[in-house]
């Protein structure tokens, strides 16, 4: 009973403390109070324009201060647009780009401030700077600007701790010896798991991820026990304390650690972890993997995403009668015994001071300040969204999939700003339709620390939407139960109206029209044969993480292929398991499925050879390739990738790999004491594929049967024509999907265009800040896998538009009327000879050409 009263009293105090913490002054700037200046590299009264350079010789920073040193830069961007600046730091070992620090940051118009932890800066080669042998600091703009960016302050400062020496409270940032540390916070690493305040035991493993900010991006896994001695100073500060643990490993690349059981025991009292469950796989997928599924750009990336990560656990503690706070982590795996950060503070102490009382708020403020300094955020939607309706087709062929979409700002354009019962009204003979809605979310472009607000994630419509900005998206595809040729036999074009409506008052039965579009269905069909457009598709990563999920992999692939079939696109690089001996039955099932969908289509096996090679020695690899080649033939048009944008040092190995694959059908033998296996030479060699993104990689062409090239290869019409005389050539991964899949593919001798990635989420699929680069996923994961109405990224339909462009250009090329020949000449003259010429053509020009071609088709 005493324990119960103690717990309830602690909860009351914790609630009061939390209220005070939440009401703390968020406008205070702790920078000056928490840092002392070591050296001023730019005098306080000076203002300089970029580029700027300063010698750092003679600075022995490790001997100047025991605290972490921060490079603090303040300045002004007087331009109306954001500017990318580069911070370059050389030490005595620097001699080229890869041996010095080259840090890029985008600064918005107006005042900006940056703080860089010097001890955490790495060169592109992965080396840390020698802080006692620094040579030079340079800051410059990466691009020319109308007005030069100015620097107003450049200093090296020592970060003072959030917790003073006399304060018994604790703030600890867990991580590796070389991972960044939140400014002003003590670091704890596996190399130094003991201190006078805290002790760790277990098989400790430091974790360092490319996360959003230092507090969450690193931690320590495998902690069995954490012990904090109760000191007299702690008892003097108060009997009741609040312990906050940040437990989430935010993951990276295509992996989000499975943290099911976060149970802990503190001084003998058991606390349930928030993710413990009997149906672990299902609930983890729904609760953790899809925790940000409803992510919307409502406020800022910090509020909408980053602040919600961490898996915080808070515990009120009564430390009286205890010599220490003993924490046992009860998770079964190292990732379930993981801590990223710890805050321990007295509940009964004064909470008015930022440094001494309100530590949790101070940590959150430091995290937010770091994030806002280092991540550039563009909060306005792309202007192209406002013009989304311009691409809606005026005329369609009877077998052409198409989309009609409208951007809606309900507050600006509708009587009833809240949307209810949104519906699509359309009836086009020979077509079926799917209706989706998308709202603004946060996205990352490439690997830069830049976030943009955009509308891409198309979902099944909900019953109600708050006032805001939305994209209404209707996808129409040919109904296979109706003959497109029969529809095309009609002698006249037919007009059809498409409406988007909502019903503010369901009882009244009245609807409000939000958008309306009229188009004509032409009495003709397009020929989509000859060239292909598609994607690289892989499994939803989560399906490979749980035994109970693995049987659904092939079903999910089937659902993906069925949807792609509606668009005309293909999985040109489909999911393929690593074909080890154990996996060969499933490998055969996959190939059988692809034979069903694509019986004559060349397909790229992107990962199998590389993964097989990583786990087998040379002899074992050759034997396994021979086994694969001697399997019953289920798909004979498979090309094995042996080089993915290779560096010169890899060229010789790639040539050897090609020889190995081309000879995989030769007689191989396996001898042992009891067995001898002979494989017959009855089949053709395995075929190879190479991805080339630089002109110098042309020397690899002889080893590839299929060459995938992109704009980095300087893909000109002439180069592709030469390669296509002896090789199969595909285009891949070009910046403008519609241009590449349509105009570029049509104007070249390439046979296909393929775009990465169907599914490549980085860690949490809806957090763009938790990896080395953006989440690439045409099929975002959703709560119901294999849904009849799958979630789709809007950019997949840009590929489809390009494929339709290709079909219309090919149709035009087959026409012999003077008007058709004149239009064809005009288009060919503007297209030019290489990708740069194609990419320079505006999207509006593509729309004008499509209208001109379909207008010509209407007149014939």
Coordinates of N, CA, C and O in Angstrom, one line a residue, residues 309-444:
X309 N 9.2 11.2 -32.9 CA 10.1 10.0 -32.8 C 10.7 9.9 -31.5 O 10.7 10.9 -30.7
X310 N 11.2 8.8 -31.1 CA 12.0 8.7 -29.9 C 11.5 7.6 -28.9 O 12.3 7.1 -28.1
X311 N 10.3 7.1 -29.0 CA 9.7 6.1 -28.1 C 10.1 6.5 -26.7 O 10.8 5.7 -26.0
X312 N 9.6 7.6 -26.2 CA 9.9 8.0 -24.8 C 9.2 7.2 -23.8 O 8.1 6.8 -24.0
X313 N 9.9 6.9 -22.8 CA 9.4 6.3 -21.6 C 9.6 7.2 -20.4 O 10.8 7.5 -20.2
X314 N 8.6 7.5 -19.6 CA 8.8 8.4 -18.5 C 8.3 7.7 -17.2 O 7.3 7.0 -17.2
X315 N 9.1 7.8 -16.2 CA 8.9 7.1 -14.9 C 9.0 8.0 -13.7 O 10.1 8.7 -13.6
X316 N 8.0 8.2 -12.9 CA 8.2 8.9 -11.6 C 8.9 7.9 -10.6 O 8.4 6.8 -10.4
X317 N 9.9 8.4 -9.9 CA 10.7 7.6 -9.0 C 10.7 8.2 -7.6 O 10.8 9.4 -7.5
X318 N 10.6 7.3 -6.7 CA 10.8 7.7 -5.3 C 12.2 7.1 -4.9 O 12.3 5.9 -4.8
X319 N 13.2 8.0 -4.7 CA 14.5 7.5 -4.5 C 14.9 7.3 -3.0 O 16.0 6.9 -2.7
X320 N 13.9 7.6 -2.1 CA 14.2 7.5 -0.7 C 14.3 6.0 -0.4 O 13.6 5.2 -0.9
X321 N 15.3 5.7 0.5 CA 15.5 4.3 0.9 C 16.3 3.5 -0.1 O 16.4 2.3 0.0
X322 N 16.8 4.1 -1.2 CA 17.5 3.4 -2.2 C 18.9 4.0 -2.3 O 19.1 5.2 -2.3
X323 N 19.9 3.1 -2.4 CA 21.3 3.5 -2.6 C 21.6 3.8 -4.1 O 22.6 4.5 -4.4
X324 N 20.7 3.3 -5.0 CA 20.9 3.5 -6.4 C 19.6 3.3 -7.1 O 18.7 2.7 -6.6
X325 N 19.6 3.8 -8.3 CA 18.4 3.5 -9.3 C 18.9 2.4 -10.2 O 19.8 2.6 -11.0
X326 N 18.3 1.2 -10.0 CA 18.8 0.1 -10.8 C 17.7 -0.2 -11.9 O 16.6 -0.5 -11.6
X327 N 18.1 -0.1 -13.1 CA 17.2 -0.4 -14.2 C 17.6 -1.6 -15.0 O 18.8 -1.7 -15.4
X328 N 16.7 -2.5 -15.1 CA 17.0 -3.7 -15.9 C 16.1 -3.6 -17.2 O 14.9 -3.3 -17.2
X329 N 16.8 -3.8 -18.4 CA 16.1 -3.8 -19.6 C 15.7 -5.3 -20.0 O 16.6 -6.1 -20.1
X330 N 14.5 -5.5 -20.2 CA 14.0 -6.9 -20.3 C 13.7 -7.3 -21.7 O 13.2 -8.5 -22.0
X331 N 14.1 -6.5 -22.7 CA 13.9 -6.9 -24.1 C 14.8 -8.1 -24.5 O 15.8 -8.4 -23.9
X332 N 14.3 -8.9 -25.5 CA 15.0 -10.1 -25.9 C 16.2 -9.9 -26.8 O 17.1 -10.7 -26.8
X333 N 16.1 -8.8 -27.6 CA 17.2 -8.6 -28.6 C 18.0 -7.3 -28.2 O 17.5 -6.5 -27.4
X334 N 19.2 -7.1 -28.7 CA 20.0 -5.9 -28.4 C 19.2 -4.6 -28.7 O 19.3 -3.7 -28.0
X335 N 18.5 -4.6 -29.8 CA 17.7 -3.4 -30.2 C 16.6 -3.1 -29.2 O 16.1 -2.0 -29.1
X336 N 16.1 -4.1 -28.5 CA 15.1 -3.9 -27.5 C 15.7 -3.5 -26.2 O 14.9 -3.2 -25.2
X337 N 17.0 -3.5 -26.1 CA 17.7 -3.0 -24.9 C 18.5 -1.8 -25.3 O 19.7 -1.8 -25.0
X338 N 17.9 -0.9 -25.9 CA 18.6 0.2 -26.6 C 18.1 1.5 -25.9 O 17.0 1.7 -25.5
X339 N 19.1 2.4 -25.7 CA 18.8 3.8 -25.2 C 19.5 4.8 -26.1 O 20.7 4.6 -26.4
X340 N 18.8 5.8 -26.5 CA 19.4 6.9 -27.2 C 19.8 8.1 -26.3 O 20.8 8.8 -26.5
X341 N 19.0 8.3 -25.3 CA 19.2 9.5 -24.4 C 18.5 9.3 -23.1 O 17.5 8.5 -23.0
X342 N 19.0 10.0 -22.1 CA 18.4 9.9 -20.7 C 18.4 11.3 -20.1 O 19.4 12.0 -20.2
X343 N 17.3 11.6 -19.4 CA 17.1 12.8 -18.6 C 16.6 12.4 -17.3 O 15.5 11.7 -17.2
X344 N 17.3 12.7 -16.2 CA 16.9 12.5 -14.8 C 16.9 13.8 -14.1 O 17.9 14.4 -14.0
X345 N 15.7 14.2 -13.6 CA 15.6 15.5 -12.9 C 14.6 15.4 -11.7 O 13.7 14.6 -11.8
X346 N 14.9 16.1 -10.7 CA 13.9 16.1 -9.5 C 12.6 16.8 -9.8 O 12.6 17.8 -10.5
X347 N 11.5 16.1 -9.4 CA 10.2 16.7 -9.6 C 10.0 17.9 -8.6 O 9.4 18.9 -9.0
X348 N 10.5 17.7 -7.4 CA 10.2 18.7 -6.4 C 11.1 20.0 -6.5 O 10.9 20.9 -5.8
X349 N 12.1 19.9 -7.4 CA 13.0 21.1 -7.5 C 12.3 22.2 -8.2 O 11.3 22.1 -8.9
X350 N 12.9 23.4 -8.2 CA 12.4 24.6 -8.9 C 12.5 24.3 -10.4 O 13.6 23.9 -10.9
X351 N 11.5 24.6 -11.1 CA 11.5 24.4 -12.6 C 11.6 25.7 -13.4 O 11.3 25.7 -14.6
X352 N 11.9 26.8 -12.7 CA 11.9 28.1 -13.4 C 13.1 28.3 -14.2 O 13.1 29.0 -15.2
X353 N 14.2 27.7 -13.9 CA 15.5 27.9 -14.6 C 15.6 27.0 -15.8 O 15.3 25.8 -15.7
X354 N 16.0 27.5 -16.9 CA 16.1 26.6 -18.1 C 17.2 25.6 -17.9 O 17.1 24.4 -18.2
X355 N 18.4 26.0 -17.3 CA 19.5 25.1 -17.2 C 19.3 24.1 -16.1 O 19.6 22.9 -16.2
X356 N 18.8 24.5 -14.9 CA 18.8 23.7 -13.8 C 17.5 22.9 -13.5 O 17.5 21.8 -12.9
X357 N 16.4 23.5 -13.9 CA 15.2 22.9 -13.5 C 14.5 22.1 -14.7 O 14.1 21.0 -14.6
X358 N 14.3 22.8 -15.8 CA 13.5 22.3 -16.9 C 14.4 21.6 -17.9 O 14.5 22.0 -19.0
X359 N 15.0 20.5 -17.5 CA 16.0 19.9 -18.3 C 15.4 19.2 -19.6 O 16.0 19.3 -20.7
X360 N 14.3 18.6 -19.5 CA 13.7 18.0 -20.6 C 13.3 19.0 -21.7 O 13.6 18.8 -22.9
X361 N 12.8 20.1 -21.3 CA 12.5 21.2 -22.2 C 13.7 21.7 -22.8 O 13.8 22.0 -24.0
X362 N 14.8 21.8 -22.0 CA 16.1 22.3 -22.5 C 16.6 21.4 -23.6 O 17.2 21.8 -24.6
X363 N 16.5 20.1 -23.3 CA 17.0 19.1 -24.3 C 16.2 19.3 -25.6 O 16.7 19.3 -26.7
X364 N 14.9 19.3 -25.5 CA 14.0 19.5 -26.7 C 14.3 20.8 -27.4 O 14.3 20.8 -28.7
X365 N 14.6 21.8 -26.7 CA 15.0 23.1 -27.4 C 16.3 23.0 -28.1 O 16.4 23.5 -29.2
X366 N 17.3 22.3 -27.5 CA 18.5 22.1 -28.2 C 18.4 21.3 -29.4 O 19.0 21.5 -30.5
X367 N 17.6 20.2 -29.3 CA 17.3 19.4 -30.5 C 16.6 20.2 -31.6 O 17.0 20.1 -32.8
X368 N 15.6 20.9 -31.3 CA 14.9 21.7 -32.3 C 15.8 22.7 -32.9 O 15.8 22.9 -34.1
X369 N 16.6 23.4 -32.1 CA 17.5 24.4 -32.6 C 18.5 23.8 -33.6 O 18.7 24.3 -34.7
X370 N 19.1 22.6 -33.2 CA 20.0 22.0 -34.1 C 19.3 21.6 -35.4 O 19.8 21.8 -36.5
X371 N 18.1 21.0 -35.3 CA 17.4 20.6 -36.5 C 17.1 21.8 -37.4 O 17.3 21.7 -38.7
X372 N 16.6 22.8 -36.9 CA 16.3 24.0 -37.7 C 17.5 24.7 -38.3 O 17.4 25.3 -39.4
X373 N 18.6 24.6 -37.7 CA 19.8 25.2 -38.3 C 20.4 24.3 -39.4 O 20.9 24.9 -40.4
X374 N 20.3 23.0 -39.3 CA 20.9 22.2 -40.3 C 20.0 21.7 -41.4 O 20.5 21.3 -42.5
X375 N 18.7 21.7 -41.2 CA 17.8 21.2 -42.3 C 17.1 22.4 -42.9 O 16.4 23.2 -42.2
X376 N 17.2 22.5 -44.2 CA 16.5 23.6 -44.9 C 15.1 23.1 -45.3 O 14.9 22.1 -45.8
X377 N 14.1 24.0 -45.0 CA 12.7 23.6 -45.2 C 12.1 24.6 -46.2 O 12.1 25.8 -45.9
X378 N 11.5 24.1 -47.2 CA 10.7 24.9 -48.2 C 9.2 24.6 -47.9 O 8.7 23.5 -48.1
X379 N 8.6 25.6 -47.3 CA 7.2 25.4 -46.8 C 6.1 25.7 -47.8 O 4.9 25.5 -47.5
X380 N 6.5 26.2 -49.0 CA 5.4 26.5 -50.0 C 5.3 25.3 -51.0 O 6.3 24.7 -51.4
X381 N 4.1 25.0 -51.4 CA 3.9 23.9 -52.3 C 4.4 24.3 -53.7 O 4.5 25.5 -54.1
X382 N 4.9 23.3 -54.5 CA 5.4 23.6 -55.9 C 4.3 24.3 -56.7 O 3.1 23.9 -56.6
X383 N 4.7 25.3 -57.4 CA 3.8 26.0 -58.3 C 3.1 25.1 -59.3 O 1.9 25.4 -59.7
X384 N 3.7 24.0 -59.7 CA 3.2 23.1 -60.7 C 1.9 22.5 -60.2 O 1.0 22.1 -61.0
X385 N 1.7 22.4 -58.9 CA 0.5 21.8 -58.3 C -0.7 22.6 -58.6 O -1.8 22.1 -58.9
X386 N -0.5 23.9 -58.6 CA -1.6 24.8 -58.9 C -2.1 24.7 -60.3 O -3.3 25.0 -60.6
X387 N -1.2 24.2 -61.2 CA -1.5 24.0 -62.6 C -1.7 22.5 -63.0 O -1.6 22.1 -64.1
X388 N -2.0 21.7 -62.0 CA -2.2 20.3 -62.2 C -3.2 20.0 -63.3 O -3.0 19.0 -64.1
X389 N -4.2 20.7 -63.4 CA -5.3 20.4 -64.3 C -4.9 20.7 -65.8 O -5.6 20.2 -66.7
X390 N -3.8 21.4 -66.0 CA -3.4 21.7 -67.4 C -3.0 20.4 -68.1 O -3.1 20.4 -69.3
X391 N -2.6 19.4 -67.4 CA -2.1 18.2 -68.0 C -3.3 17.2 -68.2 O -3.1 16.1 -68.8
X392 N -4.5 17.5 -67.8 CA -5.6 16.7 -68.0 C -5.9 16.5 -69.5 O -5.9 17.5 -70.2
X393 N -6.1 15.3 -70.0 CA -6.2 15.1 -71.5 C -7.5 15.7 -72.0 O -8.6 15.6 -71.4
X394 N -7.4 16.2 -73.2 CA -8.6 16.7 -73.9 C -9.2 15.5 -74.7 O -10.4 15.5 -74.9
X395 N -8.3 14.7 -75.2 CA -8.8 13.5 -76.1 C -8.0 12.3 -75.7 O -6.8 12.4 -75.4
X396 N -8.6 11.1 -75.7 CA -7.9 9.9 -75.4 C -8.3 8.8 -76.4 O -9.3 8.9 -77.1
X397 N -7.3 7.9 -76.5 CA -7.6 6.7 -77.4 C -8.4 5.7 -76.6 O -8.5 5.8 -75.3
X398 N -9.1 4.8 -77.3 CA -10.0 3.9 -76.6 C -9.3 2.9 -75.7 O -10.0 2.1 -75.0
X399 N -8.0 2.7 -75.8 CA -7.3 1.8 -75.0 C -6.2 2.5 -74.1 O -5.2 1.9 -73.7
X400 N -6.3 3.8 -73.9 CA -5.3 4.6 -73.2 C -5.6 4.8 -71.8 O -6.6 5.5 -71.5
X401 N -4.8 4.3 -70.8 CA -5.0 4.7 -69.4 C -4.7 6.2 -69.2 O -3.8 6.7 -69.9
X402 N -5.4 6.9 -68.4 CA -5.1 8.3 -68.2 C -5.6 8.7 -66.8 O -6.3 8.0 -66.1
X403 N -5.2 9.9 -66.4 CA -5.6 10.5 -65.1 C -6.2 11.9 -65.4 O -5.8 12.6 -66.3
X404 N -7.1 12.2 -64.5 CA -7.6 13.6 -64.4 C -7.5 14.0 -63.0 O -7.9 13.3 -62.0
X405 N -6.8 15.2 -62.8 CA -6.6 15.6 -61.4 C -6.8 17.1 -61.3 O -6.6 17.9 -62.2
X406 N -7.1 17.5 -60.0 CA -7.3 18.9 -59.7 C -6.8 19.2 -58.4 O -6.9 18.4 -57.4
X407 N -6.1 20.4 -58.3 CA -5.7 20.9 -57.0 C -6.8 21.7 -56.4 O -7.4 22.6 -57.1
X408 N -7.2 21.4 -55.1 CA -8.3 22.1 -54.5 C -7.8 22.8 -53.2 O -7.2 22.1 -52.3
X409 N -8.0 24.1 -53.1 CA -7.8 24.8 -51.8 C -9.2 25.1 -51.3 O -9.9 26.0 -51.8
X410 N -9.7 24.2 -50.4 CA -11.1 24.3 -50.0 C -11.5 25.7 -49.4 O -12.6 26.2 -49.5
X411 N -10.5 26.3 -48.7 CA -10.8 27.6 -48.1 C -10.9 28.7 -49.1 O -11.5 29.7 -48.8
X412 N -10.2 28.5 -50.2 CA -10.2 29.6 -51.2 C -11.3 29.4 -52.3 O -11.8 30.4 -52.9
X413 N -11.7 28.2 -52.6 CA -12.6 28.0 -53.7 C -13.9 27.3 -53.5 O -14.7 27.2 -54.5
X414 N -14.2 26.9 -52.3 CA -15.5 26.2 -52.0 C -16.4 27.0 -51.0 O -15.8 27.7 -50.1
X415 N -17.7 26.8 -51.1 CA -18.6 27.3 -50.2 C -18.4 26.7 -48.8 O -18.3 27.3 -47.8
X416 N -18.3 25.3 -48.8 CA -18.1 24.6 -47.6 C -16.7 24.1 -47.6 O -16.2 23.3 -48.4
X417 N -15.9 24.7 -46.7 CA -14.5 24.5 -46.7 C -14.1 23.1 -46.2 O -13.0 22.6 -46.5
X418 N -14.9 22.5 -45.3 CA -14.7 21.1 -44.9 C -15.3 20.1 -46.0 O -16.4 20.3 -46.4
X419 N -14.5 19.2 -46.4 CA -14.9 18.2 -47.4 C -15.5 17.0 -46.8 O -15.0 16.4 -45.9
X420 N -16.7 16.6 -47.3 CA -17.4 15.4 -46.7 C -17.9 14.6 -47.9 O -18.5 15.1 -48.9
X421 N -17.7 13.3 -47.8 CA -18.2 12.4 -48.8 C -17.8 12.8 -50.2 O -18.6 12.9 -51.1
X422 N -16.5 12.9 -50.4 CA -16.0 13.3 -51.7 C -16.2 12.1 -52.6 O -15.9 11.0 -52.3
X423 N -16.6 12.4 -53.8 CA -16.9 11.4 -54.8 C -16.5 11.7 -56.2 O -16.4 12.9 -56.5
X424 N -16.3 10.7 -57.0 CA -16.0 10.9 -58.4 C -17.2 10.5 -59.2 O -17.8 9.4 -59.0
X425 N -17.7 11.3 -60.1 CA -18.8 11.0 -61.0 C -18.3 11.0 -62.4 O -17.9 12.0 -63.0
X426 N -18.3 9.8 -63.0 CA -17.8 9.6 -64.3 C -18.3 8.3 -64.9 O -18.4 7.3 -64.1
X427 N -18.7 8.2 -66.1 CA -19.1 7.0 -66.8 C -18.6 7.1 -68.2 O -19.2 7.6 -69.1
X428 N -17.4 6.4 -68.4 CA -16.8 6.4 -69.8 C -16.9 5.0 -70.3 O -16.2 4.1 -69.7
X429 N -17.6 4.7 -71.3 CA -17.7 3.3 -71.8 C -16.3 2.7 -72.1 O -15.5 3.4 -72.7
X430 N -16.1 1.5 -71.6 CA -14.8 0.8 -71.9 C -13.7 1.2 -70.9 O -12.6 0.7 -71.0
X431 N -14.1 1.9 -69.8 CA -13.1 2.3 -68.8 C -13.6 2.1 -67.4 O -14.8 2.2 -67.2
X432 N -12.7 1.7 -66.6 CA -12.9 1.7 -65.1 C -12.1 2.8 -64.5 O -11.2 3.3 -65.1
X433 N -12.5 3.1 -63.3 CA -11.9 4.3 -62.6 C -11.5 3.9 -61.2 O -12.2 3.1 -60.5
X434 N -10.5 4.6 -60.7 CA -10.1 4.6 -59.3 C -9.9 6.0 -58.8 O -9.3 6.8 -59.5
X435 N -10.5 6.3 -57.6 CA -10.5 7.7 -57.1 C -9.6 7.7 -55.9 O -9.8 7.0 -54.9
X436 N -8.7 8.7 -55.8 CA -7.8 8.9 -54.7 C -7.7 10.3 -54.3 O -7.9 11.2 -55.2
X437 N -7.3 10.6 -53.1 CA -7.0 12.0 -52.6 C -5.7 12.0 -51.9 O -5.3 11.1 -51.3
X438 N -5.0 13.1 -52.1 CA -3.7 13.3 -51.4 C -3.7 14.7 -50.8 O -4.3 15.6 -51.3
X439 N -3.0 14.8 -49.7 CA -2.8 16.1 -49.0 C -1.3 16.3 -48.8 O -0.5 15.4 -49.0
X440 N -0.9 17.5 -48.4 CA 0.5 17.9 -48.3 C 1.2 17.1 -47.2 O 0.7 16.9 -46.1
X441 N 2.4 16.7 -47.6 CA 3.3 16.0 -46.6 C 4.7 16.6 -46.8 O 5.0 17.3 -47.8
X442 N 5.6 16.1 -46.0 CA 7.0 16.5 -46.1 C 7.9 15.5 -46.8 O 7.7 14.3 -46.5
X443 N 8.7 15.9 -47.7 CA 9.5 15.0 -48.5 C 10.9 15.5 -48.6 O 11.2 16.7 -48.4
X444 N 11.8 14.6 -48.8 CA 13.2 15.0 -49.0 C 13.6 14.7 -50.4 O 13.2 13.8 -51.1

